[in-house]
Amino acid sequence: MSVDTSPEPRPEARPQSSLSTAAARNLATTTKSAPQMQEITSRWLLRMLPWVEVAGGTYRVNRRLTYTVGDGRIDFVQDGAQVRVIPRELGELSLLRGFDDEEVLTALAERCVQRDFQAGEVLVERGTPADRIHLIAHGRIDQISVGAYGDETVTAVFADGARFGQEALLDSHATWEYTAVARSSGTLLTLSREEFAAVLAGSSALQSHVQEFRALPEQRQNRQGEAEIALSAGHEGEAELPGAFVDYELKPREYELSIAQTVLKVHTRVADLYNQPMNQTEQQLRLTIEALRERQEFELINNREFGLLHNAAFNQRIQSHSGPPTPDDLDELLCRRRGSKFFFAHPRTIAAIGREFNARGLYPDHVDVGGQQVPAWRGVPILPCNKIPITKENTSSILVMRTGADNQGVVGLNQTGLPDEYEPGVSVRFMGIDEKAIISYLVTTYYSAAVLVPDALGVLENVQIARSSA
């Protein structure tokens, strides 16, 4: 039996009876969009900051005189498993603030003893003698005290660069007023009172410095450490009134405007021949300025000189109590300052906040900000800012701030009225045409940010934003 394997006949091609759409497009007008740019974000920080005009290029923040007693973080050097404190970093201790004898600081650093700890380990116990200071190189430690009703409460969380127990170096009768329990594994260095006393006995310079430090509490200060204004209240008759004046810092901080610049180049042939229906130079400028604005917001967050993450006062930086950003952590941020206006967090951090709310059966409020509904906690908007970094360990930070010069808050600094200003604060200067017929424009913006008083800005650090595996 034979099988017919010949191919089936193909249908005959029909002759085209009208103009094809492919050919018709050659005569049609194409509707085009303006050039799009994925880098553009909402830039809430730039929108919400009140901007102060800085005509002279420098902004000076005058404050009342404050007796600063070293609240900075301490840095360490790691050599494999060995950790050493940098001698100069001991100057961050209030006891050693301003002491610059390198030889003595080195002797103190060499007497620090390394201690590795594990999660759950009790490092100090309440009521026991305190005889050493602890410098935390890495890890998280809970400070636990007894509440008013006898229950144990976590009153503080220490992390990298922090320390506790400084009072033990000078007070031979000091006892621990709290228990310190390791939340994670880590490393710390300890300096005992005996080792400190040995170095102190051999250095007249350190002895003089310690005597000056002991005299500091005699200076009249308010709760914020500012020079106190002498007042009298509740008196009767012709009581002698105290004289008063408001003392100022002798060397107030000055913020110089930072700069972001680029040179935009456009070929004359492009500018002459291809400007319909859109002006090529204007579109190039629009996208370039968008990129400058994105970089401006990044610098306002991350710049080491004036960025908000690096300029938050150390006593305004707190650690999350359990890792994820809980409502309790946000409450602690709010309670440390008056008149908080905004939270700023990475979008992934905001998602983590939402998960914590959901886990507790809470639904955040929503408030209107610039015509948009945004989530809020205690009436304070939680705004996204993707310039806040996320570490490889999936941790990030949450900022909260009071804004405005009238509120002694956080302000942005800029200058308008620039030569060849294209839009407020951005100048576009024609630089000429080179021998290759390329037009060059210098695009410039100036900016900075200032924290007028320390409690205007707070940061919740080391927030765990990864989704739990449970």
Coordinates of C-alpha atoms in Angstrom, one line a residue, residues 71-237:
D71 CA 29.2 62.2 72.3
G72 CA 30.8 60.9 69.1
R73 CA 31.2 57.4 67.8
I74 CA 34.5 55.5 68.4
D75 CA 36.3 53.9 65.4
F76 CA 38.4 50.8 65.5
V77 CA 41.0 49.0 63.5
Q78 CA 40.4 45.4 62.6
D79 CA 43.3 43.1 61.9
G80 CA 41.8 39.7 61.3
A81 CA 40.1 38.7 64.5
Q82 CA 42.0 41.3 66.5
V83 CA 40.4 44.7 67.1
R84 CA 42.2 47.8 68.3
V85 CA 40.8 51.2 69.2
I86 CA 42.4 54.2 67.3
P87 CA 44.1 56.3 70.0
R88 CA 42.8 59.6 68.7
E89 CA 39.3 58.1 68.8
L90 CA 39.5 58.0 72.6
G91 CA 39.0 61.8 72.4
E92 CA 35.4 61.1 71.7
L93 CA 34.9 60.1 75.4
S94 CA 33.7 63.1 77.4
L95 CA 36.5 62.5 79.9
L96 CA 39.1 62.9 77.2
R97 CA 37.5 65.4 74.9
G98 CA 40.1 68.0 73.9
F99 CA 43.0 66.0 75.2
D100 CA 45.5 65.6 72.3
D101 CA 48.6 64.0 73.9
E102 CA 49.2 61.2 71.3
E103 CA 51.6 59.3 73.5
V104 CA 49.2 59.1 76.5
L105 CA 46.2 58.3 74.2
T106 CA 48.3 55.5 72.7
A107 CA 49.2 54.1 76.1
L108 CA 45.5 54.0 77.0
A109 CA 44.6 52.4 73.7
E110 CA 47.2 49.7 74.3
R111 CA 45.7 48.8 77.7
C112 CA 42.2 48.1 76.2
V113 CA 41.4 44.4 76.4
Q114 CA 39.4 42.7 73.7
R115 CA 36.3 40.7 74.6
D116 CA 34.2 38.7 72.2
F117 CA 30.6 38.0 73.2
Q118 CA 27.7 35.9 72.1
A119 CA 24.0 36.7 71.8
G120 CA 22.3 36.4 75.1
E121 CA 25.5 36.9 77.2
V122 CA 25.2 39.1 80.2
L123 CA 28.0 41.6 80.0
V124 CA 27.3 43.6 83.2
E125 CA 24.8 43.1 85.9
R126 CA 22.8 45.7 87.8
G127 CA 24.0 46.4 91.3
T128 CA 27.5 44.9 90.9
P129 CA 30.7 47.1 91.1
A130 CA 31.5 49.1 88.0
D131 CA 35.2 49.1 87.4
R132 CA 35.7 49.5 83.6
I133 CA 34.5 51.2 80.5
H134 CA 33.2 49.2 77.5
L135 CA 33.8 50.3 73.9
I136 CA 31.7 48.5 71.4
A137 CA 33.5 47.6 68.2
H138 CA 30.6 45.5 66.7
G139 CA 27.3 44.1 67.8
R140 CA 24.1 45.2 69.6
I141 CA 23.7 45.3 73.3
D142 CA 20.5 46.0 75.3
Q143 CA 20.5 48.2 78.4
I144 CA 17.9 46.7 80.8
S145 CA 16.6 48.5 83.9
V146 CA 13.9 47.9 86.4
G147 CA 10.7 49.9 85.8
A148 CA 8.5 51.7 88.3
Y149 CA 6.5 48.6 88.9
G150 CA 9.4 46.1 89.2
D151 CA 9.3 44.9 85.6
E152 CA 12.4 44.8 83.5
T153 CA 12.5 47.2 80.5
V154 CA 14.9 47.9 77.7
T155 CA 15.9 51.5 78.2
A156 CA 18.6 51.8 75.5
V157 CA 20.3 49.9 72.7
F158 CA 24.0 50.2 72.1
A159 CA 25.6 49.4 68.8
D160 CA 28.9 49.9 66.8
G161 CA 31.0 52.8 68.1
A162 CA 29.0 53.3 71.3
R163 CA 30.3 52.9 74.8
F164 CA 29.0 52.6 78.4
G165 CA 30.5 52.7 81.9
Q166 CA 32.7 55.8 81.6
E167 CA 31.9 56.9 85.1
A168 CA 33.7 53.9 86.4
L169 CA 37.1 55.3 85.4
L170 CA 37.0 58.0 88.1
D171 CA 34.5 56.8 90.7
S172 CA 35.8 53.9 92.8
H173 CA 32.4 53.4 94.4
A174 CA 30.5 53.2 91.1
T175 CA 28.0 50.4 90.6
W176 CA 26.1 49.3 87.5
E177 CA 22.6 50.9 87.5
Y178 CA 21.5 48.6 84.7
T179 CA 22.1 45.2 83.2
A180 CA 23.7 44.9 79.7
V181 CA 22.8 41.9 77.6
A182 CA 24.1 41.1 74.2
R183 CA 21.4 41.1 71.5
S184 CA 23.8 39.7 68.9
S185 CA 27.4 38.3 68.9
G186 CA 30.1 40.9 68.6
T187 CA 33.3 42.4 70.0
L188 CA 34.1 45.1 72.5
L189 CA 37.2 46.5 74.2
T190 CA 37.4 47.2 78.0
L191 CA 39.6 49.6 79.9
S192 CA 39.7 49.0 83.6
R193 CA 39.9 51.7 86.3
E194 CA 43.3 50.3 87.4
E195 CA 44.8 50.6 84.0
F196 CA 43.5 54.1 83.6
A197 CA 44.9 55.1 87.0
A198 CA 48.3 53.7 86.0
V199 CA 48.5 55.9 82.9
L200 CA 47.0 58.8 84.9
A201 CA 49.7 58.6 87.5
G202 CA 52.5 58.9 84.9
S203 CA 51.1 61.9 83.0
S204 CA 50.8 65.4 84.5
A205 CA 49.1 66.6 81.3
L206 CA 46.3 64.0 81.8
Q207 CA 46.0 64.8 85.5
S208 CA 45.5 68.5 84.6
H209 CA 42.9 67.5 82.0
V210 CA 41.0 65.3 84.4
Q211 CA 40.9 68.1 87.0
E212 CA 39.4 70.4 84.4
F213 CA 36.9 67.8 83.5
R214 CA 35.8 67.3 87.1
A215 CA 35.2 71.1 87.3
L216 CA 32.8 71.0 84.3
P217 CA 29.7 70.1 86.4
E218 CA 30.2 73.3 88.4
Q219 CA 29.4 75.3 85.3
R220 CA 25.7 76.3 85.2
Q221 CA 23.9 74.4 82.4
N222 CA 20.4 73.6 81.3
R223 CA 19.2 70.1 80.4
Q224 CA 20.5 70.5 76.8
G225 CA 24.0 71.4 78.1
E226 CA 23.6 75.1 77.1
A227 CA 25.0 77.9 79.2
E228 CA 22.2 78.6 81.7
I229 CA 20.4 82.0 81.7
A230 CA 20.2 83.1 85.4
L231 CA 16.5 83.8 86.3
S232 CA 14.5 84.3 89.4
A233 CA 10.9 83.4 89.9
G234 CA 8.4 83.2 92.8
H235 CA 10.2 85.9 94.9
E236 CA 8.5 88.6 96.9
G237 CA 9.4 92.2 97.8

